[in-house]
Coordinates of C-alpha atoms in Angstrom, one line a residue:
X1137 CA 0.0 0.0 0.0
X1138 CA 1.2 3.4 -0.9
X1139 CA 0.3 4.9 2.4
X1140 CA 1.6 3.5 5.7
X1141 CA -1.6 2.8 7.4
X1142 CA -0.2 0.6 10.0
X1143 CA -3.4 -0.1 11.8
X1144 CA -5.3 -1.3 8.6
X1145 CA -2.0 -3.2 7.3
X1146 CA -2.0 -4.9 10.5
X1147 CA -5.6 -6.0 10.4
X1148 CA -5.3 -7.4 6.8
X1149 CA -2.1 -9.3 7.9
X1150 CA -3.4 -10.5 11.4
X1151 CA -3.4 -14.2 11.9
X1152 CA -6.9 -15.8 12.2
X1153 CA -7.4 -15.6 16.1
X1154 CA -10.0 -16.5 18.7
X1155 CA -11.3 -13.0 18.6
X1156 CA -12.3 -13.5 14.9
X1157 CA -14.4 -16.5 16.0
X1158 CA -15.9 -14.8 18.9
X1159 CA -16.9 -11.9 16.5
X1160 CA -18.6 -14.5 14.2
X1161 CA -20.6 -15.8 17.2
X1162 CA -21.6 -12.2 18.4
X1163 CA -22.5 -11.1 14.9
X1164 CA -24.1 -14.4 14.0
X1165 CA -26.3 -14.5 17.1
X1166 CA -28.2 -11.5 15.6
X1167 CA -28.6 -13.5 12.2
X1168 CA -29.6 -16.6 14.2
X1169 CA -32.4 -14.6 15.8
X1170 CA -33.4 -12.9 12.6
X1171 CA -33.9 -16.4 10.8
X1172 CA -35.8 -17.6 14.0
X1173 CA -38.3 -14.7 14.0
X1174 CA -38.8 -14.5 10.4
X1175 CA -39.1 -18.2 9.8
X1176 CA -41.2 -19.2 13.1
X1177 CA -44.4 -17.3 11.9
X1178 CA -44.7 -19.7 9.0
X1179 CA -44.8 -22.6 11.6
X1180 CA -47.9 -21.2 13.6
X1181 CA -50.0 -19.6 10.9
X1182 CA -52.2 -22.6 10.3
X1183 CA -52.6 -22.8 14.1
X1184 CA -53.7 -19.1 14.1
X1185 CA -56.3 -19.9 11.4
X1186 CA -57.8 -22.7 13.5
X1187 CA -57.9 -20.8 16.8
X1188 CA -59.1 -17.4 15.4
X1189 CA -61.0 -18.1 12.1
X1190 CA -63.0 -21.3 12.9
X1191 CA -66.3 -21.6 11.1
X1192 CA -68.5 -24.4 12.6
X1193 CA -70.3 -25.0 9.4
X1194 CA -67.1 -25.6 7.2
X1195 CA -65.7 -28.9 6.4
X1196 CA -62.2 -27.9 6.4
X1197 CA -60.4 -26.2 9.5
X1198 CA -60.3 -22.5 9.9
X1199 CA -57.5 -20.6 7.9
X1200 CA -56.2 -17.1 7.8
X1201 CA -58.1 -15.3 5.1
X1202 CA -55.5 -14.0 2.2
X1203 CA -55.3 -10.5 3.2
X1204 CA -54.6 -11.4 6.9
X1205 CA -52.1 -14.2 5.9
X1206 CA -50.2 -11.7 3.7
X1207 CA -50.3 -9.1 6.4
X1208 CA -49.1 -11.4 9.3
X1209 CA -46.3 -13.0 6.9
X1210 CA -45.3 -9.9 5.1
X1211 CA -45.3 -7.1 7.6
X1212 CA -42.0 -8.2 9.1
X1213 CA -40.5 -8.0 5.6
X1214 CA -41.7 -4.4 5.2
X1215 CA -40.2 -3.6 8.5
X1216 CA -37.0 -5.3 7.7
X1217 CA -36.7 -3.3 4.3
X1218 CA -37.3 0.0 6.3
X1219 CA -34.7 -1.0 8.9
X1220 CA -31.9 -2.0 6.4
X1221 CA -32.1 1.4 4.7
X1222 CA -32.4 3.5 8.2
X1223 CA -29.9 1.4 10.1
X1224 CA -27.5 1.1 7.2
X1225 CA -27.3 4.9 6.8
X1226 CA -27.0 5.4 10.7
X1227 CA -24.3 2.8 11.0
X1228 CA -22.2 5.0 8.8
X1229 CA -23.2 8.2 10.6
X1230 CA -22.9 7.0 14.3
X1231 CA -20.5 4.0 14.2
X1232 CA -21.4 0.3 13.9
X1233 CA -21.1 -0.4 17.6
X1234 CA -23.5 2.2 19.0
X1235 CA -26.2 1.3 16.4
X1236 CA -25.6 -2.5 16.8
X1237 CA -26.9 -2.6 20.4
X1238 CA -30.0 -0.5 19.5
X1239 CA -31.1 -3.0 16.8
X1240 CA -30.5 -5.9 19.3
X1241 CA -32.9 -4.3 22.1
X1242 CA -35.6 -3.5 19.6
X1243 CA -35.4 -7.3 18.5
X1244 CA -35.8 -8.5 22.2
X1245 CA -38.6 -6.0 23.1
X1246 CA -40.7 -6.8 19.9
X1247 CA -40.1 -10.5 20.1
X1248 CA -41.6 -10.6 23.6
X1249 CA -44.4 -8.3 22.5
X1250 CA -45.4 -10.1 19.5
X1251 CA -46.5 -13.1 21.7
X1252 CA -48.8 -10.8 23.9
X1253 CA -52.0 -9.4 22.4
X1254 CA -54.4 -6.8 23.3
X1255 CA -58.0 -8.1 23.3
X1256 CA -59.1 -11.6 22.2
X1257 CA -61.0 -10.8 19.0
X1258 CA -59.4 -12.0 15.7
X1259 CA -58.9 -8.5 14.7
X1260 CA -57.3 -7.2 18.0
X1261 CA -54.9 -10.3 18.0
X1262 CA -53.8 -10.0 14.4
X1263 CA -53.5 -6.1 14.5
X1264 CA -51.2 -6.5 17.7
X1265 CA -49.1 -9.2 16.1
X1266 CA -48.7 -7.2 12.8
X1267 CA -47.8 -4.0 14.7
X1268 CA -44.9 -5.8 16.8
X1269 CA -43.7 -7.9 13.9
X1270 CA -43.2 -4.6 11.8
X1271 CA -40.9 -3.3 14.4
X1272 CA -39.3 -6.7 15.2
X1273 CA -38.6 -6.7 11.2
X1274 CA -37.2 -3.2 11.6
X1275 CA -34.6 -4.3 14.1
X1276 CA -33.8 -7.3 12.1
X1277 CA -33.2 -5.0 9.2
X1278 CA -30.5 -3.3 11.0
X1279 CA -28.7 -6.4 11.7
X1280 CA -28.0 -6.9 7.9
X1281 CA -25.7 -4.0 7.1
X1282 CA -24.2 -3.9 10.6
X1283 CA -23.3 -7.7 11.0
X1284 CA -21.8 -7.8 7.5
X1285 CA -19.9 -4.5 7.9
X1286 CA -18.5 -5.4 11.4
X1287 CA -17.3 -8.6 10.2
X1288 CA -15.7 -7.4 7.1
X1289 CA -13.9 -4.7 8.9
X1290 CA -12.5 -7.0 11.6
X1291 CA -11.4 -9.8 9.4
X1292 CA -8.1 -10.2 7.6
X1293 CA -8.0 -10.4 3.8
X1294 CA -7.2 -14.1 3.5
X1295 CA -10.4 -15.4 5.4
X1296 CA -12.7 -12.5 5.2
X1297 CA -15.1 -14.1 2.9
X1298 CA -15.4 -17.2 5.1
X1299 CA -16.0 -15.2 8.3
X1300 CA -18.8 -12.9 6.5
X1301 CA -20.4 -16.1 5.0
X1302 CA -20.1 -17.9 8.4
X1303 CA -22.1 -14.9 10.1
X1304 CA -24.8 -15.5 7.4
X1305 CA -25.0 -19.1 7.8
X1306 CA -26.2 -18.9 11.3
X1307 CA -29.5 -18.2 9.6
X1308 CA -29.6 -21.8 8.8
X1309 CA -29.4 -22.8 12.6
X1310 CA -32.0 -20.2 13.4
X1311 CA -34.2 -21.9 11.1
X1312 CA -33.5 -25.1 12.5
X1313 CA -34.0 -23.9 16.1
X1314 CA -37.3 -22.4 15.1
X1315 CA -38.5 -25.9 13.9
X1316 CA -37.1 -27.8 16.8
X1317 CA -38.7 -25.2 19.3
X1318 CA -42.1 -25.6 17.5
X1319 CA -41.9 -29.5 17.5
X1320 CA -41.0 -29.5 21.3
X1321 CA -43.9 -27.0 22.3
X1322 CA -46.6 -28.8 19.9
X1323 CA -45.5 -32.3 21.2
X1324 CA -45.8 -31.2 24.8
X1325 CA -49.0 -29.5 24.5
X1326 CA -50.4 -32.4 22.4
X1327 CA -49.4 -34.9 24.9
X1328 CA -51.0 -32.9 27.9
X1329 CA -54.2 -31.8 26.0
X1330 CA -55.1 -34.3 23.4
X1331 CA -58.0 -33.7 21.1
X1332 CA -60.0 -35.5 18.4
X1333 CA -59.3 -34.9 14.6
X1334 CA -61.2 -32.1 13.0
X1335 CA -63.3 -34.4 10.8
X1336 CA -64.5 -36.1 14.0
X1337 CA -65.0 -33.1 16.2
X1338 CA -64.5 -29.6 14.4
X1339 CA -65.0 -27.5 17.7
X1340 CA -63.1 -29.9 19.9
X1341 CA -60.1 -30.3 17.7
X1342 CA -58.6 -26.9 18.7
X1343 CA -58.0 -27.0 22.6
X1344 CA -58.1 -23.6 24.3
X1345 CA -54.7 -24.1 25.5
X1346 CA -53.3 -24.2 21.9
X1347 CA -53.5 -20.3 22.2
X1348 CA -50.4 -20.6 24.2
X1349 CA -48.4 -22.6 21.8
X1350 CA -47.8 -20.2 19.2
X1351 CA -47.1 -17.4 21.7
X1352 CA -44.4 -19.4 23.4
X1353 CA -42.8 -20.2 20.0
X1354 CA -42.7 -16.5 18.9
X1355 CA -41.5 -15.3 22.3
X1356 CA -38.6 -17.8 22.6
X1357 CA -36.8 -15.6 19.8
X1358 CA -35.9 -13.2 22.6
X1359 CA -33.6 -15.4 24.5
X1360 CA -30.7 -15.8 21.8
X1361 CA -30.7 -12.0 21.3
X1362 CA -30.8 -11.2 25.1
X1363 CA -27.8 -13.6 25.5
X1364 CA -25.5 -11.6 23.1
X1365 CA -26.5 -8.2 24.1
X1366 CA -23.6 -8.2 26.8
X1367 CA -21.2 -9.1 24.3
X1368 CA -22.2 -6.7 21.7
X1369 CA -21.9 -3.9 24.3
X1370 CA -18.1 -5.0 25.1
X1371 CA -17.2 -5.0 21.4
X1372 CA -15.1 -2.1 20.5
X1373 CA -15.8 0.0 17.3
X1374 CA -14.1 -1.4 14.2
X1375 CA -10.7 0.0 13.7
X1376 CA -11.5 0.8 10.1
X1377 CA -14.4 3.1 11.1
X1378 CA -12.4 4.8 13.7
X1379 CA -9.5 5.4 11.5
X1380 CA -11.0 6.1 8.2
X1381 CA -14.5 7.8 9.2
X1382 CA -13.9 9.1 12.8
X1383 CA -10.2 10.0 11.9
X1384 CA -8.8 8.8 15.2
X1385 CA -6.0 6.5 14.5
X1386 CA -4.7 6.4 17.9
X1387 CA -8.0 5.1 19.2
X1388 CA -8.3 2.5 16.5
X1389 CA -4.8 1.4 17.4
X1390 CA -5.7 0.9 21.1
X1391 CA -8.9 -0.9 20.2
X1392 CA -7.4 -3.3 17.9
X1393 CA -4.5 -3.9 20.4
X1394 CA -7.2 -4.8 23.0
X1395 CA -8.8 -7.6 21.2
X1396 CA -6.4 -8.7 18.4
X1397 CA -3.0 -10.0 19.2
X1398 CA -1.1 -7.7 16.7
X1399 CA 1.8 -5.5 17.0
X1400 CA 1.2 -2.0 16.4
X1401 CA 3.9 0.7 16.5
X1402 CA 2.9 3.9 18.2
X1403 CA 1.7 6.1 15.4
X1404 CA 3.6 9.3 14.8
X1405 CA 2.3 12.7 15.3
X1406 CA 1.7 14.7 12.2
X1407 CA 2.5 18.2 11.2
X1408 CA -0.6 20.9 11.4
X1409 CA 0.0 21.2 7.6
X1410 CA -1.0 17.7 7.0
X1411 CA -3.9 18.1 9.2
X1412 CA -5.2 20.9 7.2
X1413 CA -4.6 18.9 4.0
X1414 CA -6.7 15.9 5.5
X1415 CA -9.5 18.5 6.3
X1416 CA -9.5 19.8 2.9
X1417 CA -9.5 16.3 1.3
X1418 CA -12.7 15.8 -0.8
X1419 CA -14.9 13.1 0.5
X1420 CA -17.6 12.2 -2.1
X1421 CA -21.0 11.3 -0.9
X1422 CA -23.5 8.7 -2.1
X1423 CA -25.1 10.9 -4.5
X1424 CA -22.1 12.4 -5.9
X1425 CA -20.8 12.0 -9.7
X1426 CA -17.8 10.7 -8.2
X1427 CA -19.5 7.9 -6.4
X1428 CA -21.5 7.1 -9.5
X1429 CA -18.4 6.9 -11.6
X1430 CA -16.4 4.7 -9.2
X1431 CA -19.2 2.5 -7.7
X1432 CA -22.3 3.2 -9.4
X1433 CA -22.2 0.0 -11.6
X1434 CA -21.1 -2.0 -8.4
X1435 CA -24.3 -0.8 -6.5
X1436 CA -26.5 -1.7 -9.5
X1437 CA -25.0 -5.1 -9.6
X1438 CA -25.2 -5.9 -5.8
X1439 CA -29.1 -4.6 -5.8
X1440 CA -30.4 -6.4 -8.9
X1441 CA -28.6 -9.5 -8.1
X1442 CA -30.0 -9.5 -4.5
X1443 CA -33.5 -8.5 -5.6
X1444 CA -33.7 -11.4 -8.3
X1445 CA -32.2 -14.0 -6.0
X1446 CA -34.8 -13.2 -3.1
X1447 CA -37.7 -13.4 -5.8
X1448 CA -36.7 -17.0 -6.4
X1449 CA -35.6 -17.8 -2.9
X1450 CA -38.7 -16.7 -1.1
X1451 CA -41.1 -18.1 -3.7
X1452 CA -40.1 -21.5 -2.2
X1453 CA -43.1 -21.6 0.2
X1454 CA -45.4 -21.8 -2.8
X1455 CA -44.2 -25.4 -3.5
X1456 CA -43.9 -26.5 0.0
X1457 CA -47.4 -27.4 0.6
X1458 CA -47.6 -29.5 -2.6
X1459 CA -44.3 -31.2 -1.7
X1460 CA -45.2 -32.0 1.9
X1461 CA -48.4 -33.5 0.8
X1462 CA -46.7 -35.3 -2.2
X1463 CA -44.2 -37.1 -0.1
X1464 CA -46.8 -37.7 2.8
X1465 CA -45.2 -35.6 5.4
X1466 CA -48.4 -33.7 5.7
X1467 CA -51.7 -35.6 5.8
X1468 CA -55.1 -33.7 4.8
X1469 CA -55.8 -30.9 7.5
X1470 CA -59.2 -32.3 8.4
X1471 CA -57.6 -35.6 9.5
X1472 CA -55.6 -34.0 12.2
X1473 CA -56.2 -31.8 15.4
X1474 CA -54.7 -28.3 15.7
X1475 CA -51.7 -29.2 17.7
X1476 CA -50.9 -32.4 15.5
X1477 CA -51.0 -30.1 12.3
X1478 CA -48.3 -27.8 14.0
X1479 CA -46.3 -30.6 14.9
X1480 CA -46.2 -32.1 11.3
X1481 CA -45.7 -28.8 9.7
X1482 CA -42.7 -28.0 11.9
X1483 CA -41.4 -31.6 11.4
X1484 CA -41.3 -31.1 7.6
X1485 CA -39.7 -27.7 7.7
X1486 CA -37.1 -28.8 10.1
X1487 CA -36.1 -31.7 7.7
X1488 CA -35.9 -29.1 4.9
X1489 CA -33.5 -26.8 7.0
X1490 CA -31.4 -29.6 8.1
X1491 CA -30.9 -31.3 4.5
X1492 CA -31.3 -28.4 2.2
X1493 CA -30.5 -25.1 3.9
X1494 CA -27.5 -25.7 6.3
X1495 CA -25.3 -27.8 3.9
X1496 CA -25.3 -25.2 1.2
X1497 CA -24.4 -22.3 3.6
X1498 CA -21.4 -24.1 4.8
X1499 CA -20.1 -25.3 1.3
X1500 CA -19.9 -21.4 0.9
X1501 CA -18.0 -20.9 4.0
X1502 CA -15.5 -23.5 3.1
X1503 CA -15.0 -22.6 -0.6
X1504 CA -15.7 -18.8 -0.8
X1505 CA -12.0 -17.8 -0.1
X1506 CA -10.7 -20.6 -2.3
X1507 CA -12.7 -20.3 -5.6
X1508 CA -14.0 -16.7 -5.1
X1509 CA -17.3 -15.0 -4.9
X1510 CA -17.8 -14.3 -8.5
X1511 CA -17.7 -18.2 -9.4
X1512 CA -19.9 -19.3 -6.5
X1513 CA -22.5 -16.7 -7.4
X1514 CA -22.4 -17.3 -11.2
X1515 CA -22.5 -21.1 -10.6
X1516 CA -25.3 -20.6 -8.1
X1517 CA -27.6 -18.7 -10.5
X1518 CA -26.8 -21.0 -13.4
X1519 CA -27.9 -24.1 -11.6
X1520 CA -30.9 -22.5 -10.0
X1521 CA -31.9 -21.7 -13.4
X1522 CA -31.2 -25.1 -14.7
X1523 CA -33.2 -26.9 -12.0
X1524 CA -36.2 -24.5 -12.1
X1525 CA -36.6 -25.3 -15.8
X1526 CA -36.1 -28.9 -15.0
X1527 CA -39.1 -28.5 -12.7
X1528 CA -41.2 -26.3 -15.3
X1529 CA -40.8 -28.0 -18.4
X1530 CA -42.0 -31.5 -17.5
X1531 CA -44.1 -30.1 -14.8
X1532 CA -47.1 -32.4 -15.7
X1533 CA -44.7 -35.4 -15.4
X1534 CA -43.6 -34.4 -11.8
X1535 CA -47.1 -34.1 -10.6
X1536 CA -48.4 -37.5 -11.6
X1537 CA -48.2 -40.1 -8.8
X1538 CA -44.9 -42.0 -8.7
X1539 CA -42.7 -39.2 -9.8
X1540 CA -42.9 -37.0 -6.7
X1541 CA -39.5 -38.1 -5.4
X1542 CA -37.8 -36.6 -8.4
X1543 CA -39.6 -33.3 -7.8
X1544 CA -38.5 -33.1 -4.4
X1545 CA -34.9 -33.8 -5.3
X1546 CA -34.7 -31.2 -8.0
X1547 CA -36.5 -28.8 -5.6
X1548 CA -33.7 -29.6 -2.9
X1549 CA -31.0 -28.8 -5.4
X1550 CA -32.4 -25.5 -6.4
X1551 CA -32.2 -24.4 -2.7
X1552 CA -29.0 -26.1 -2.2
X1553 CA -27.4 -23.9 -5.0
X1554 CA -29.2 -20.8 -3.8
X1555 CA -27.3 -21.1 -0.4
X1556 CA -24.1 -22.4 -2.0
X1557 CA -24.5 -19.4 -4.4
X1558 CA -26.2 -16.1 -4.5
X1559 CA -28.0 -16.2 -1.3
X1560 CA -24.5 -16.2 0.5
X1561 CA -22.4 -14.0 -1.9
X1562 CA -25.0 -11.3 -2.2
X1563 CA -24.5 -10.8 1.5
X1564 CA -20.7 -10.9 1.6
X1565 CA -19.8 -8.6 -1.5
X1566 CA -21.5 -5.5 -0.5
X1567 CA -19.7 -5.5 2.7
X1568 CA -16.4 -5.4 0.8
X1569 CA -16.5 -3.4 -2.0
X1570 CA -17.6 0.0 -1.0
X1571 CA -15.6 2.9 0.8
X1572 CA -15.7 2.7 4.7
X1573 CA -17.9 5.9 5.2
X1574 CA -20.6 4.4 2.8
X1575 CA -20.0 0.7 3.5
X1576 CA -23.0 0.3 5.8
X1577 CA -25.4 2.4 3.8
X1578 CA -24.6 0.4 0.4
X1579 CA -24.9 -2.8 2.2
X1580 CA -28.3 -1.6 3.5
X1581 CA -29.5 -0.5 0.1
X1582 CA -28.3 -3.8 -1.5
X1583 CA -30.2 -5.7 1.3
X1584 CA -33.3 -3.6 1.0
X1585 CA -33.5 -4.5 -2.7
X1586 CA -33.4 -8.1 -1.6
X1587 CA -36.1 -7.6 0.9
X1588 CA -38.3 -6.0 -2.0
X1589 CA -37.5 -9.2 -4.0
X1590 CA -38.6 -11.3 -1.1
X1591 CA -41.8 -9.5 -1.0
X1592 CA -42.5 -9.9 -4.7
X1593 CA -41.4 -13.7 -4.3
X1594 CA -43.7 -14.6 -1.5
X1595 CA -46.8 -12.4 -2.1
X1596 CA -46.6 -11.7 -5.9
X1597 CA -46.2 -15.4 -6.7
X1598 CA -48.8 -16.5 -4.1
X1599 CA -51.3 -14.9 -6.3
X1600 CA -49.4 -15.7 -9.7
X1601 CA -49.2 -19.5 -8.9
X1602 CA -53.0 -19.9 -8.3
X1603 CA -54.5 -22.3 -10.8
X1604 CA -55.9 -20.7 -13.9
X1605 CA -59.1 -22.8 -13.3
X1606 CA -61.3 -20.6 -10.8
X1607 CA -62.7 -23.8 -9.3
X1608 CA -59.1 -24.9 -8.1
X1609 CA -57.7 -21.8 -6.4
X1610 CA -57.1 -21.5 -2.7
X1611 CA -60.0 -20.2 -0.6
X1612 CA -60.2 -16.6 -1.3
X1613 CA -57.8 -16.3 -4.2
X1614 CA -58.4 -15.1 -7.8
X1615 CA -57.2 -17.3 -10.6
X1616 CA -53.4 -17.0 -11.6
X1617 CA -51.0 -18.1 -14.2
X1618 CA -50.5 -21.6 -12.5
X1619 CA -47.4 -23.1 -10.9
X1620 CA -45.7 -24.1 -14.1
X1621 CA -45.7 -20.5 -15.5
X1622 CA -44.4 -19.1 -12.3
X1623 CA -41.5 -21.4 -12.5
X1624 CA -40.6 -20.3 -15.9
X1625 CA -40.7 -16.6 -14.6
X1626 CA -38.5 -17.5 -11.5
X1627 CA -36.1 -19.1 -13.9
X1628 CA -36.1 -15.9 -15.8
X1629 CA -35.3 -13.9 -12.7
X1630 CA -32.3 -16.3 -12.0
X1631 CA -30.9 -15.6 -15.5
X1632 CA -31.2 -11.6 -14.9
X1633 CA -29.2 -12.3 -11.7
X1634 CA -26.7 -14.3 -13.6
X1635 CA -26.1 -11.5 -16.0
X1636 CA -25.9 -8.7 -13.4
X1637 CA -23.2 -10.6 -11.5
X1638 CA -20.8 -9.6 -14.2
X1639 CA -21.1 -6.0 -13.0
X1640 CA -19.6 -7.0 -9.4
X1641 CA -15.9 -7.1 -9.0
X1642 CA -14.1 -10.1 -7.4
X1643 CA -13.0 -9.3 -3.8
X1644 CA -11.2 -12.6 -3.1
X1645 CA -7.8 -11.9 -1.2
X1646 CA -7.9 -8.0 -1.7
X1647 CA -7.9 -5.5 1.2
X1648 CA -11.1 -3.5 1.7
X1649 CA -9.2 -0.3 1.0
X1650 CA -7.8 -1.7 -2.2
X1651 CA -11.3 -2.7 -3.2
X1652 CA -13.0 0.6 -2.4
X1653 CA -10.2 2.8 -3.9
X1654 CA -9.5 4.5 -0.5
X1655 CA -5.9 4.0 -0.7
X1656 CA -6.0 6.0 -4.1
X1657 CA -7.7 8.8 -2.1
X1658 CA -5.0 8.9 0.3
X1659 CA -2.3 9.1 -2.3
X1660 CA -4.2 11.8 -4.1
X1661 CA -4.5 13.7 -0.9
X1662 CA -0.9 13.8 0.0
X1663 CA 1.1 13.8 -3.4
X1664 CA 5.0 13.3 -2.8
X1665 CA 4.1 12.1 1.0
X1666 CA 3.1 8.6 0.2
X1667 CA 5.4 7.0 2.7
X1668 CA 3.8 9.0 5.6
X1669 CA 0.7 8.2 7.4
X1670 CA -2.2 10.3 6.1
X1671 CA -4.7 9.6 8.7
X1672 CA -3.9 12.0 11.8
X1673 CA -3.6 10.3 15.3
X1674 CA -5.6 12.3 17.7
X1675 CA -7.3 14.5 15.4
X1676 CA -11.1 13.9 15.2
X1677 CA -13.5 16.0 13.4

């Protein structure tokens, strides 16, 4: 590096140490909680329908009306999108650490509150649930840019990709834990309060105590978040933020010496003239022509790739009910009581998390610093396209009896390559390629684009995938374009993601300053003085 930035050089060259792993756990527990909270609602929606929308004259158990179902499932996504933009921006303004503990407290409070409800009417319960899940999502949204940025700024350049991917992979364990907690709760309630199947006794099939089951599952999410709060408070601010944004290299040096075992020489004091020069150094903002020239295409690449990936990724819940029924994991709803149905749904989703979700994430952790982000993302989009077309073209063949196993295998591979592919890399790359003072903001923008894709994937396609025949649609839904045409559209989204991957640079093995061009800024700021440090020691703006 042209400028002698000892703190940052030391960080890049630091050996992988115990503190790196501690940081993965502290940042990762946020993601663990995020996944638990976002995922656990799908385990209890059927139960909510049975409890609050029971119709004594219906042959089928009560279910949430489409607009209520969309609100309960989607309001957290809307909150997450808002939180990603707001906390991403705030993380660059106030520092990663300060904002990090705010998001966690918000998650803890809203997790507990979403299990409580005002009133006992369906409207009152659902309105309370939606209100607190919006704010829960808002807190979760802040975790995306902050966890990614903190991990990228702590890591050395050799293993940075694996560490950021490891933080993200905690989502898989959050999903798994959500399923396990729901299995344990539903099994315990079922053993204590047994009830007949719906077809035998519609009113008696849902015991009054079932109302506690869903609340316990949702409130449990506060525990992992609370456990990491103390450790998050003790984490120092990242040295890159302190040195490059807060302009306090002395503080950055002492922070790093506290947690990482690296030798840092005491930084030399600088002349006043150089301080003045530093002050005058032009720092371009997000909406400047300079940013557009240097990073405009990068930001376009990271946002479009994340947007298209999440459309495909979050549309998976369209097929789950068909798949579970096809492989006999889920019997017909009227043959079970309410708690039994919750148990069977939780068991099915836990198997999916165990077999499909977690292995893909860990493949990325092991290979990202060997084969690079670009190859993993490109390969992931390619295989997702191939497997979705493999499901769509012979769709009639897969839905005939006897061929269901093939359908499930193809489906599982699609999501393996999403996780060992763009689902992981779209999270890693925006934390590496932008300048320190805009890193959290740009990651927030990219991840918010992803969440808008998730909203399209989970709700747009919920309507789109309905049968073209009005007599075969789900209760309350208008006819759509059918599952087969929806699969073709999803494959098209993956193709767009594949093409936009070419806008994003490979970041494997490079330092963050090299990727963002910040070292060039330093050289430009101090021509002829490239061997001296250009960030003043105890000068802070």
